[in-house]
């Protein structure tokens, strides 16, 4: 699970590409999300092969808080980001 993943957010206005770096220590998760011109550090939790974290992205002058819930199976990351704009699917492959 540890390492970098090339990710894609499947937004209503088209796919947005980025990267996410995951670091785990037991059930503790930390990392860096780089997408939509943002680079945000985050912390969260690990439960088996599932991860969950909250953060926020800045788009233009608006801050958008979100919660991400993903599953990591081998080299594949898949899940969704839940924000005020609804759920956005996220997919990724280990870099």
XYZ file of C-alpha atoms in Angstrom:
95
model
C 0.000 0.000 0.000
C 2.858 2.418 0.721
C 4.099 4.441 -2.243
C 2.980 6.720 -5.072
C -0.075 6.193 -7.256
C -1.026 7.933 -10.494
C -4.684 8.780 -10.000
C -7.621 10.055 -12.014
C -10.715 11.776 -10.628
C -13.698 11.041 -12.875
C -15.437 14.428 -12.548
C -18.637 15.502 -14.346
C -16.555 17.925 -16.441
C -13.981 15.319 -17.413
C -11.094 13.371 -15.913
C -8.533 15.152 -13.717
C -5.129 13.476 -13.340
C -2.842 13.693 -10.321
C -0.764 11.700 -7.857
C -1.150 10.514 -4.298
C 1.612 9.331 -1.972
C 0.587 6.981 0.837
C 2.533 6.146 3.986
C 1.175 3.736 6.580
C 2.170 2.798 10.127
C -0.248 0.219 11.479
C -3.671 1.848 11.256
C -2.258 5.361 10.758
C -2.235 6.896 7.277
C -0.387 9.974 6.078
C 0.352 11.252 2.632
C 0.368 13.958 0.005
C -2.304 14.528 -2.647
C -1.323 16.451 -5.785
C -4.281 17.292 -8.039
C -6.116 20.295 -9.527
C -3.071 22.507 -8.919
C -3.084 21.622 -5.204
C -0.519 19.842 -3.066
C -2.064 18.864 0.266
C -0.710 16.777 3.134
C -3.273 14.631 4.914
C -3.701 12.096 7.703
C -6.238 9.338 8.019
C -6.837 5.715 8.922
C -6.100 2.302 7.445
C -8.475 -0.635 7.965
C -7.215 -3.749 6.184
C -6.842 -2.714 2.542
C -9.117 0.342 2.930
C -8.054 3.924 3.603
C -9.994 7.005 4.647
C -8.857 10.609 4.978
C -10.236 14.146 4.955
C -8.671 17.223 3.439
C -9.585 20.163 1.243
C -8.747 21.350 -2.233
C -8.676 24.919 -3.444
C -10.257 25.617 -6.825
C -9.915 29.248 -7.895
C -10.755 31.091 -4.641
C -13.020 28.427 -3.141
C -11.940 25.791 -0.605
C -13.629 22.421 -1.090
C -13.478 20.070 1.921
C -13.812 16.361 1.165
C -13.551 12.857 2.570
C -11.825 10.153 0.527
C -12.577 6.454 0.978
C -10.529 4.050 -1.129
C -9.539 0.413 -1.360
C -6.045 -0.670 -2.383
C -5.737 -4.095 -4.025
C -2.203 -4.877 -5.177
C -1.163 -2.000 -7.453
C -4.715 -0.650 -7.899
C -6.429 2.112 -5.891
C -10.163 2.687 -6.283
C -12.809 4.583 -4.359
C -14.526 7.932 -4.163
C -14.205 11.447 -2.851
C -17.294 12.847 -1.141
C -17.650 16.645 -1.205
C -20.358 19.287 -1.347
C -20.564 18.477 -5.076
C -21.419 14.822 -4.445
C -19.337 11.695 -4.926
C -16.490 11.643 -7.436
C -14.928 8.320 -8.411
C -11.159 7.991 -8.034
C -9.032 5.324 -9.718
C -5.277 4.821 -9.695
C -2.304 2.574 -10.372
C 0.934 2.348 -8.406
C 3.632 4.461 -10.058
